[in-house]
C-alpha cells in the first residue's frame, strides 16, 4: 500500500504489517470479524471528530494541491488495517510452499519431544517380487527428539546427535523420514497436493520429484496437519518412463501425554 495522503510513519507501519502478512495463511472467518471490528471502531472514532472537522475542512482544502491529514494513532492504525483487510479476497489465498514448510516444521518442534516410539510398515514391489517389512524404532527413557530450525537432533545420555538419512536402519531408509523431512522442506522444492484423511487425521500432501543417473524418483508424503508427523509415504522409481519399483510406508507413533 502506498497512499501519498498518509504520514511516512504510518506508511512504515503499513509496510511492516504487509511483510509479516505474507507468511500468514488467512482465515476467512477471522478476517470477516476483523473487518466488522475495524469498521465499528472507525465509526466510533470518526463520530467524535466529525462535528469539529466539518466546519474547517473546506477552508483548509482551498488552494491546496496536496493535503496530509494526520489522524490519531488509533484511527490511523484502524485505517491501515481496514484498507489491507478489505484488499484481501474473502476466500483466502492458497498456501505457499514456504508457509506450509514453516507450519510443518513448527508443529514438529512441538511434537517431536513427545514421540517415544514409532512403527513403520513397508511394502515394496519390484518387478514381479513383493517385499514386506516392519521397523520399530524406540527411544530409551533418557532419549528425546528435538528440532532446531530444520535440523533434527537426538538427546541421549547427555550428548546431542544430529539425525541424518544415514541413520536409517530400515528397508528403503524410511524409518527416520519424519525427522529428516524439515531439512527437505527448507528448500521449497515440492508440490502441494490436496489434503486427504488418513487414519482419521487431516493431512497435507507434498510431492518431490528428482532425477539421478537416468532414474526418476517421485515421493509423495502425507503429513498430519496438526502434529507435522509423516503418516504415509509413497515412492515410485522409474527408468526410461517405466516403473521399476514402488514403495509404500505407513507410520504409527507412540507419544507421551
PDB file of C-alpha atoms in Angstrom:
ATOM      1  CA  UNK A   1       0.000   0.000   0.000  1.00  0.00           C
ATOM      2  CA  UNK A   2       1.446   3.411  -0.999  1.00  0.00           C
ATOM      3  CA  UNK A   3      -1.035   6.154  -0.155  1.00  0.00           C
ATOM      4  CA  UNK A   4       0.557   9.606  -0.547  1.00  0.00           C
ATOM      5  CA  UNK A   5      -2.030  11.043   1.824  1.00  0.00           C
ATOM      6  CA  UNK A   6      -0.698   9.189   4.855  1.00  0.00           C
ATOM      7  CA  UNK A   7       2.105  10.180   7.194  1.00  0.00           C
ATOM      8  CA  UNK A   8       5.504   8.447   6.492  1.00  0.00           C
ATOM      9  CA  UNK A   9       5.481   6.819   9.934  1.00  0.00           C
ATOM     10  CA  UNK A  10       2.061   5.367   9.225  1.00  0.00           C
ATOM     11  CA  UNK A  11       3.248   4.063   5.846  1.00  0.00           C
ATOM     12  CA  UNK A  12       6.210   2.413   7.541  1.00  0.00           C
ATOM     13  CA  UNK A  13       3.855   0.566   9.883  1.00  0.00           C
ATOM     14  CA  UNK A  14       1.724  -0.489   6.905  1.00  0.00           C
ATOM     15  CA  UNK A  15       4.741  -1.851   5.027  1.00  0.00           C
ATOM     16  CA  UNK A  16       5.847  -3.813   8.105  1.00  0.00           C
ATOM     17  CA  UNK A  17       2.366  -5.340   8.512  1.00  0.00           C
ATOM     18  CA  UNK A  18       2.320  -6.249   4.820  1.00  0.00           C
ATOM     19  CA  UNK A  19       5.693  -8.010   5.072  1.00  0.00           C
ATOM     20  CA  UNK A  20       4.565 -10.013   8.094  1.00  0.00           C
ATOM     21  CA  UNK A  21       1.271 -10.960   6.476  1.00  0.00           C
ATOM     22  CA  UNK A  22       2.943 -12.663   3.510  1.00  0.00           C
ATOM     23  CA  UNK A  23       3.862 -15.661   5.656  1.00  0.00           C
ATOM     24  CA  UNK A  24       0.449 -15.977   7.294  1.00  0.00           C
ATOM     25  CA  UNK A  25      -2.361 -18.127   5.992  1.00  0.00           C
ATOM     26  CA  UNK A  26      -5.565 -16.024   6.065  1.00  0.00           C
ATOM     27  CA  UNK A  27      -8.565 -17.356   7.917  1.00  0.00           C
ATOM     28  CA  UNK A  28     -11.800 -16.156   6.250  1.00  0.00           C
ATOM     29  CA  UNK A  29     -13.862 -16.127   9.459  1.00  0.00           C
ATOM     30  CA  UNK A  30     -11.231 -14.233  11.430  1.00  0.00           C
ATOM     31  CA  UNK A  31     -10.851 -11.718   8.615  1.00  0.00           C
ATOM     32  CA  UNK A  32     -14.607 -11.123   8.474  1.00  0.00           C
ATOM     33  CA  UNK A  33     -14.699 -10.474  12.230  1.00  0.00           C
ATOM     34  CA  UNK A  34     -11.722  -8.136  11.903  1.00  0.00           C
ATOM     35  CA  UNK A  35     -13.481  -6.172   9.183  1.00  0.00           C
ATOM     36  CA  UNK A  36     -16.532  -5.677  11.369  1.00  0.00           C
ATOM     37  CA  UNK A  37     -14.465  -4.609  14.361  1.00  0.00           C
ATOM     38  CA  UNK A  38     -12.387  -2.159  12.298  1.00  0.00           C
ATOM     39  CA  UNK A  39     -15.493  -0.560  10.801  1.00  0.00           C
ATOM     40  CA  UNK A  40     -17.128  -0.284  14.217  1.00  0.00           C
ATOM     41  CA  UNK A  41     -14.037   1.302  15.756  1.00  0.00           C
ATOM     42  CA  UNK A  42     -13.580   3.600  12.796  1.00  0.00           C
ATOM     43  CA  UNK A  43     -17.158   4.851  13.138  1.00  0.00           C
ATOM     44  CA  UNK A  44     -16.694   5.488  16.860  1.00  0.00           C
ATOM     45  CA  UNK A  45     -13.508   7.498  16.334  1.00  0.00           C
ATOM     46  CA  UNK A  46     -14.934   9.370  13.367  1.00  0.00           C
ATOM     47  CA  UNK A  47     -18.098  10.362  15.240  1.00  0.00           C
ATOM     48  CA  UNK A  48     -16.094  12.120  17.952  1.00  0.00           C
ATOM     49  CA  UNK A  49     -14.275  14.330  15.460  1.00  0.00           C
ATOM     50  CA  UNK A  50     -16.858  14.804  12.731  1.00  0.00           C
ATOM     51  CA  UNK A  51     -18.584  17.850  14.280  1.00  0.00           C
ATOM     52  CA  UNK A  52     -15.333  19.768  14.762  1.00  0.00           C
ATOM     53  CA  UNK A  53     -13.807  18.759  11.443  1.00  0.00           C
ATOM     54  CA  UNK A  54     -16.729  19.699   9.175  1.00  0.00           C
ATOM     55  CA  UNK A  55     -16.504  23.449   9.947  1.00  0.00           C
ATOM     56  CA  UNK A  56     -12.870  23.802   8.951  1.00  0.00           C
ATOM     57  CA  UNK A  57     -12.192  21.114   6.356  1.00  0.00           C
ATOM     58  CA  UNK A  58     -13.302  23.087   3.286  1.00  0.00           C
ATOM     59  CA  UNK A  59     -11.260  26.149   4.235  1.00  0.00           C
ATOM     60  CA  UNK A  60      -8.144  24.029   4.575  1.00  0.00           C
ATOM     61  CA  UNK A  61      -8.638  22.448   1.158  1.00  0.00           C
ATOM     62  CA  UNK A  62      -8.908  25.813  -0.659  1.00  0.00           C
ATOM     63  CA  UNK A  63      -5.865  26.496  -2.828  1.00  0.00           C
ATOM     64  CA  UNK A  64      -4.014  23.334  -1.787  1.00  0.00           C
ATOM     65  CA  UNK A  65      -2.791  20.731  -4.268  1.00  0.00           C
ATOM     66  CA  UNK A  66      -1.959  18.169  -1.590  1.00  0.00           C
ATOM     67  CA  UNK A  67      -3.377  17.676   1.879  1.00  0.00           C
ATOM     68  CA  UNK A  68      -1.887  15.411   4.529  1.00  0.00           C
ATOM     69  CA  UNK A  69      -4.347  14.603   7.281  1.00  0.00           C
ATOM     70  CA  UNK A  70      -2.611  13.435  10.459  1.00  0.00           C
ATOM     71  CA  UNK A  71      -5.059  11.153  12.232  1.00  0.00           C
ATOM     72  CA  UNK A  72      -4.819   9.999  15.840  1.00  0.00           C
ATOM     73  CA  UNK A  73      -2.746   6.781  16.200  1.00  0.00           C
ATOM     74  CA  UNK A  74      -5.761   4.585  16.852  1.00  0.00           C
ATOM     75  CA  UNK A  75      -7.611   5.922  13.812  1.00  0.00           C
ATOM     76  CA  UNK A  76      -4.530   5.688  11.603  1.00  0.00           C
ATOM     77  CA  UNK A  77      -3.933   2.086  12.602  1.00  0.00           C
ATOM     78  CA  UNK A  78      -7.583   1.252  12.029  1.00  0.00           C
ATOM     79  CA  UNK A  79      -7.411   2.854   8.592  1.00  0.00           C
ATOM     80  CA  UNK A  80      -4.294   0.914   7.599  1.00  0.00           C
ATOM     81  CA  UNK A  81      -5.696  -2.420   8.737  1.00  0.00           C
ATOM     82  CA  UNK A  82      -9.071  -1.702   7.178  1.00  0.00           C
ATOM     83  CA  UNK A  83      -7.552  -0.975   3.776  1.00  0.00           C
ATOM     84  CA  UNK A  84      -5.360  -4.075   3.971  1.00  0.00           C
ATOM     85  CA  UNK A  85      -8.146  -6.386   5.112  1.00  0.00           C
ATOM     86  CA  UNK A  86     -10.606  -5.130   2.525  1.00  0.00           C
ATOM     87  CA  UNK A  87      -7.945  -5.678  -0.130  1.00  0.00           C
ATOM     88  CA  UNK A  88      -7.791  -9.433   0.624  1.00  0.00           C
ATOM     89  CA  UNK A  89     -10.287 -11.775  -1.051  1.00  0.00           C
ATOM     90  CA  UNK A  90     -12.714 -13.351   1.368  1.00  0.00           C
ATOM     91  CA  UNK A  91     -11.968 -16.837   0.035  1.00  0.00           C
ATOM     92  CA  UNK A  92      -8.331 -16.585   1.207  1.00  0.00           C
ATOM     93  CA  UNK A  93      -5.088 -17.304  -0.613  1.00  0.00           C
ATOM     94  CA  UNK A  94      -3.696 -20.710  -1.458  1.00  0.00           C
ATOM     95  CA  UNK A  95      -0.869 -21.535   0.958  1.00  0.00           C
ATOM     96  CA  UNK A  96       2.645 -21.250  -0.443  1.00  0.00           C
ATOM     97  CA  UNK A  97       5.377 -23.865  -0.141  1.00  0.00           C
ATOM     98  CA  UNK A  98       7.265 -21.658   2.312  1.00  0.00           C
ATOM     99  CA  UNK A  99       4.220 -21.167   4.547  1.00  0.00           C
ATOM    100  CA  UNK A 100       3.410 -24.899   4.614  1.00  0.00           C
ATOM    101  CA  UNK A 101       7.047 -25.828   5.267  1.00  0.00           C
ATOM    102  CA  UNK A 102       7.233 -23.366   8.174  1.00  0.00           C
ATOM    103  CA  UNK A 103       3.973 -24.636   9.687  1.00  0.00           C
ATOM    104  CA  UNK A 104       5.010 -28.296   9.498  1.00  0.00           C
ATOM    105  CA  UNK A 105       8.435 -27.533  10.985  1.00  0.00           C
ATOM    106  CA  UNK A 106       6.851 -25.598  13.879  1.00  0.00           C
ATOM    107  CA  UNK A 107       4.412 -28.454  14.514  1.00  0.00           C
ATOM    108  CA  UNK A 108       7.232 -30.989  14.580  1.00  0.00           C
ATOM    109  CA  UNK A 109       9.227 -28.851  17.003  1.00  0.00           C
ATOM    110  CA  UNK A 110       6.283 -29.130  19.424  1.00  0.00           C
ATOM    111  CA  UNK A 111       5.531 -32.790  18.733  1.00  0.00           C
ATOM    112  CA  UNK A 112       8.941 -34.460  18.436  1.00  0.00           C
ATOM    113  CA  UNK A 113       9.857 -34.390  22.166  1.00  0.00           C
ATOM    114  CA  UNK A 114       6.666 -36.362  22.907  1.00  0.00           C
ATOM    115  CA  UNK A 115       7.493 -39.214  20.497  1.00  0.00           C
ATOM    116  CA  UNK A 116       8.887 -42.285  22.277  1.00  0.00           C
ATOM    117  CA  UNK A 117       8.497 -44.962  19.579  1.00  0.00           C
ATOM    118  CA  UNK A 118       7.064 -45.500  16.116  1.00  0.00           C
ATOM    119  CA  UNK A 119       6.214 -48.339  13.796  1.00  0.00           C
ATOM    120  CA  UNK A 120       6.909 -48.293  10.067  1.00  0.00           C
ATOM    121  CA  UNK A 121       5.249 -50.874   7.828  1.00  0.00           C
ATOM    122  CA  UNK A 122       6.812 -51.010   4.377  1.00  0.00           C
ATOM    123  CA  UNK A 123       5.549 -52.746   1.263  1.00  0.00           C
ATOM    124  CA  UNK A 124       7.822 -52.860  -1.769  1.00  0.00           C
ATOM    125  CA  UNK A 125       7.059 -54.132  -5.238  1.00  0.00           C
ATOM    126  CA  UNK A 126       9.986 -54.509  -7.639  1.00  0.00           C
ATOM    127  CA  UNK A 127       9.271 -56.268 -10.915  1.00  0.00           C
ATOM    128  CA  UNK A 128       7.299 -59.381 -10.032  1.00  0.00           C
ATOM    129  CA  UNK A 129       8.603 -59.537  -6.444  1.00  0.00           C
ATOM    130  CA  UNK A 130       6.879 -58.245  -3.333  1.00  0.00           C
ATOM    131  CA  UNK A 131       8.581 -57.489  -0.038  1.00  0.00           C
ATOM    132  CA  UNK A 132       7.034 -56.540   3.296  1.00  0.00           C
ATOM    133  CA  UNK A 133       8.967 -55.325   6.307  1.00  0.00           C
ATOM    134  CA  UNK A 134       8.283 -53.693   9.636  1.00  0.00           C
ATOM    135  CA  UNK A 135      10.619 -51.462  11.621  1.00  0.00           C
ATOM    136  CA  UNK A 136      10.047 -50.456  15.231  1.00  0.00           C
ATOM    137  CA  UNK A 137      12.432 -47.676  16.327  1.00  0.00           C
ATOM    138  CA  UNK A 138      12.185 -46.974  20.048  1.00  0.00           C
ATOM    139  CA  UNK A 139      13.786 -44.382  22.299  1.00  0.00           C
ATOM    140  CA  UNK A 140      15.029 -45.178  25.774  1.00  0.00           C
ATOM    141  CA  UNK A 141      13.793 -43.289  28.819  1.00  0.00           C
ATOM    142  CA  UNK A 142      16.800 -40.951  28.622  1.00  0.00           C
ATOM    143  CA  UNK A 143      16.390 -40.087  24.945  1.00  0.00           C
ATOM    144  CA  UNK A 144      14.382 -37.318  23.329  1.00  0.00           C
ATOM    145  CA  UNK A 145      13.964 -35.898  19.835  1.00  0.00           C
ATOM    146  CA  UNK A 146      14.258 -32.141  19.252  1.00  0.00           C
ATOM    147  CA  UNK A 147      14.186 -29.799  16.274  1.00  0.00           C
ATOM    148  CA  UNK A 148      16.253 -26.642  15.940  1.00  0.00           C
ATOM    149  CA  UNK A 149      15.351 -24.870  12.730  1.00  0.00           C
ATOM    150  CA  UNK A 150      15.171 -27.522  10.029  1.00  0.00           C
ATOM    151  CA  UNK A 151      17.516 -29.978  11.790  1.00  0.00           C
ATOM    152  CA  UNK A 152      16.555 -32.947  13.959  1.00  0.00           C
ATOM    153  CA  UNK A 153      18.616 -33.974  16.992  1.00  0.00           C
ATOM    154  CA  UNK A 154      18.602 -36.859  19.415  1.00  0.00           C
ATOM    155  CA  UNK A 155      19.455 -36.127  23.064  1.00  0.00           C
ATOM    156  CA  UNK A 156      20.913 -39.282  24.575  1.00  0.00           C
ATOM    157  CA  UNK A 157      22.856 -39.701  27.837  1.00  0.00           C
ATOM    158  CA  UNK A 158      23.942 -36.077  27.955  1.00  0.00           C
ATOM    159  CA  UNK A 159      25.076 -35.934  24.299  1.00  0.00           C
ATOM    160  CA  UNK A 160      23.496 -34.389  21.196  1.00  0.00           C
ATOM    161  CA  UNK A 161      23.385 -36.366  17.930  1.00  0.00           C
ATOM    162  CA  UNK A 162      22.220 -34.905  14.637  1.00  0.00           C
ATOM    163  CA  UNK A 163      19.844 -37.197  12.749  1.00  0.00           C
ATOM    164  CA  UNK A 164      20.639 -37.633   9.049  1.00  0.00           C
ATOM    165  CA  UNK A 165      19.304 -40.026   6.370  1.00  0.00           C
ATOM    166  CA  UNK A 166      22.302 -42.287   7.078  1.00  0.00           C
ATOM    167  CA  UNK A 167      20.790 -43.051  10.497  1.00  0.00           C
ATOM    168  CA  UNK A 168      18.213 -45.278   8.817  1.00  0.00           C
ATOM    169  CA  UNK A 169      18.278 -48.999   9.577  1.00  0.00           C
ATOM    170  CA  UNK A 170      15.115 -49.944   7.688  1.00  0.00           C
ATOM    171  CA  UNK A 171      14.216 -51.006   4.157  1.00  0.00           C
ATOM    172  CA  UNK A 172      14.421 -48.053   1.794  1.00  0.00           C
ATOM    173  CA  UNK A 173      15.729 -45.729   4.504  1.00  0.00           C
ATOM    174  CA  UNK A 174      12.202 -44.749   5.504  1.00  0.00           C
ATOM    175  CA  UNK A 175      12.217 -45.206   9.283  1.00  0.00           C
ATOM    176  CA  UNK A 176      13.562 -41.706  10.089  1.00  0.00           C
ATOM    177  CA  UNK A 177      11.713 -39.954   7.254  1.00  0.00           C
ATOM    178  CA  UNK A 178       9.666 -37.727   9.593  1.00  0.00           C
ATOM    179  CA  UNK A 179      12.850 -36.491  11.299  1.00  0.00           C
ATOM    180  CA  UNK A 180      14.636 -35.566   8.076  1.00  0.00           C
ATOM    181  CA  UNK A 181      11.557 -34.037   6.392  1.00  0.00           C
ATOM    182  CA  UNK A 182      12.105 -30.419   7.633  1.00  0.00           C
ATOM    183  CA  UNK A 183      15.559 -30.363   6.035  1.00  0.00           C
ATOM    184  CA  UNK A 184      13.971 -31.249   2.701  1.00  0.00           C
ATOM    185  CA  UNK A 185      11.140 -28.771   3.237  1.00  0.00           C
ATOM    186  CA  UNK A 186      13.583 -25.900   3.745  1.00  0.00           C
ATOM    187  CA  UNK A 187      14.415 -25.912   0.019  1.00  0.00           C
ATOM    188  CA  UNK A 188      10.752 -25.422  -1.012  1.00  0.00           C
ATOM    189  CA  UNK A 189      11.246 -27.828  -3.928  1.00  0.00           C
ATOM    190  CA  UNK A 190       7.992 -29.687  -3.576  1.00  0.00           C
ATOM    191  CA  UNK A 191       4.482 -29.508  -4.975  1.00  0.00           C
ATOM    192  CA  UNK A 192       1.436 -29.118  -2.740  1.00  0.00           C
ATOM    193  CA  UNK A 193      -1.345 -31.658  -3.153  1.00  0.00           C
ATOM    194  CA  UNK A 194      -4.957 -31.510  -1.912  1.00  0.00           C
ATOM    195  CA  UNK A 195      -5.209 -32.843   1.628  1.00  0.00           C
ATOM    196  CA  UNK A 196      -6.794 -36.184   2.437  1.00  0.00           C
ATOM    197  CA  UNK A 197      -7.856 -38.024   5.585  1.00  0.00           C
ATOM    198  CA  UNK A 198      -5.645 -40.883   6.791  1.00  0.00           C
ATOM    199  CA  UNK A 199      -6.481 -42.838   9.934  1.00  0.00           C
ATOM    200  CA  UNK A 200      -8.982 -40.120  10.807  1.00  0.00           C
ATOM    201  CA  UNK A 201      -6.331 -37.379  10.570  1.00  0.00           C
ATOM    202  CA  UNK A 202      -6.353 -34.463   8.135  1.00  0.00           C
ATOM    203  CA  UNK A 203      -3.102 -34.304   6.182  1.00  0.00           C
ATOM    204  CA  UNK A 204      -1.008 -32.082   3.924  1.00  0.00           C
ATOM    205  CA  UNK A 205       0.140 -33.668   0.658  1.00  0.00           C
ATOM    206  CA  UNK A 206       3.709 -32.993  -0.510  1.00  0.00           C
ATOM    207  CA  UNK A 207       5.313 -34.355  -3.674  1.00  0.00           C
ATOM    208  CA  UNK A 208       9.013 -34.438  -4.512  1.00  0.00           C
ATOM    209  CA  UNK A 209      10.481 -35.327  -7.892  1.00  0.00           C
ATOM    210  CA  UNK A 210      14.134 -35.797  -8.759  1.00  0.00           C
ATOM    211  CA  UNK A 211      16.216 -37.481 -11.431  1.00  0.00           C
ATOM    212  CA  UNK A 212      19.558 -39.104 -10.757  1.00  0.00           C
ATOM    213  CA  UNK A 213      21.672 -41.025 -13.301  1.00  0.00           C
ATOM    214  CA  UNK A 214      18.716 -41.543 -15.610  1.00  0.00           C
ATOM    215  CA  UNK A 215      16.381 -42.724 -12.844  1.00  0.00           C
ATOM    216  CA  UNK A 216      13.363 -40.620 -11.838  1.00  0.00           C
ATOM    217  CA  UNK A 217      12.146 -40.712  -8.240  1.00  0.00           C
ATOM    218  CA  UNK A 218       8.718 -39.445  -7.179  1.00  0.00           C
ATOM    219  CA  UNK A 219       7.981 -39.348  -3.443  1.00  0.00           C
ATOM    220  CA  UNK A 220       4.608 -38.358  -2.014  1.00  0.00           C
ATOM    221  CA  UNK A 221       4.354 -37.536   1.704  1.00  0.00           C
ATOM    222  CA  UNK A 222       1.086 -37.319   3.640  1.00  0.00           C
ATOM    223  CA  UNK A 223       1.799 -35.283   6.773  1.00  0.00           C
ATOM    224  CA  UNK A 224      -0.505 -34.881   9.774  1.00  0.00           C
ATOM    225  CA  UNK A 225      -1.782 -31.311   9.598  1.00  0.00           C
ATOM    226  CA  UNK A 226      -1.739 -30.841  13.360  1.00  0.00           C
ATOM    227  CA  UNK A 227       1.403 -32.680  14.504  1.00  0.00           C
ATOM    228  CA  UNK A 228       3.681 -32.498  11.460  1.00  0.00           C
ATOM    229  CA  UNK A 229       4.295 -36.265  11.701  1.00  0.00           C
ATOM    230  CA  UNK A 230       4.507 -38.289   8.487  1.00  0.00           C
ATOM    231  CA  UNK A 231       1.613 -40.761   8.236  1.00  0.00           C
ATOM    232  CA  UNK A 232       2.165 -42.227   4.770  1.00  0.00           C
ATOM    233  CA  UNK A 233       4.860 -42.186   2.061  1.00  0.00           C
ATOM    234  CA  UNK A 234       4.520 -43.491  -1.477  1.00  0.00           C
ATOM    235  CA  UNK A 235       7.680 -43.650  -3.557  1.00  0.00           C
ATOM    236  CA  UNK A 236       7.910 -44.588  -7.243  1.00  0.00           C
ATOM    237  CA  UNK A 237      11.120 -45.268  -9.171  1.00  0.00           C
ATOM    238  CA  UNK A 238      11.110 -45.049 -12.984  1.00  0.00           C
ATOM    239  CA  UNK A 239      13.670 -45.719 -15.681  1.00  0.00           C
ATOM    240  CA  UNK A 240      13.031 -44.768 -19.299  1.00  0.00           C
ATOM    241  CA  UNK A 241       9.457 -43.985 -18.281  1.00  0.00           C
ATOM    242  CA  UNK A 242       8.822 -47.472 -16.887  1.00  0.00           C
ATOM    243  CA  UNK A 243       8.044 -48.149 -13.227  1.00  0.00           C
ATOM    244  CA  UNK A 244      10.716 -50.417 -11.734  1.00  0.00           C
ATOM    245  CA  UNK A 245       9.849 -50.110  -8.042  1.00  0.00           C
ATOM    246  CA  UNK A 246       7.043 -48.942  -5.779  1.00  0.00           C
ATOM    247  CA  UNK A 247       7.392 -48.401  -2.019  1.00  0.00           C
ATOM    248  CA  UNK A 248       4.609 -47.666   0.458  1.00  0.00           C
ATOM    249  CA  UNK A 249       5.335 -46.861   4.102  1.00  0.00           C
ATOM    250  CA  UNK A 250       2.714 -46.458   6.847  1.00  0.00           C
ATOM    251  CA  UNK A 251       3.601 -44.828  10.178  1.00  0.00           C
ATOM    252  CA  UNK A 252       2.123 -45.154  13.651  1.00  0.00           C
ATOM    253  CA  UNK A 253       3.558 -43.281  16.651  1.00  0.00           C
ATOM    254  CA  UNK A 254       3.655 -43.771  20.407  1.00  0.00           C
ATOM    255  CA  UNK A 255       3.729 -40.497  22.313  1.00  0.00           C
ATOM    256  CA  UNK A 256       3.760 -39.294  25.875  1.00  0.00           C
ATOM    257  CA  UNK A 257       0.680 -37.426  27.040  1.00  0.00           C
TER     258      UNK A 257
END
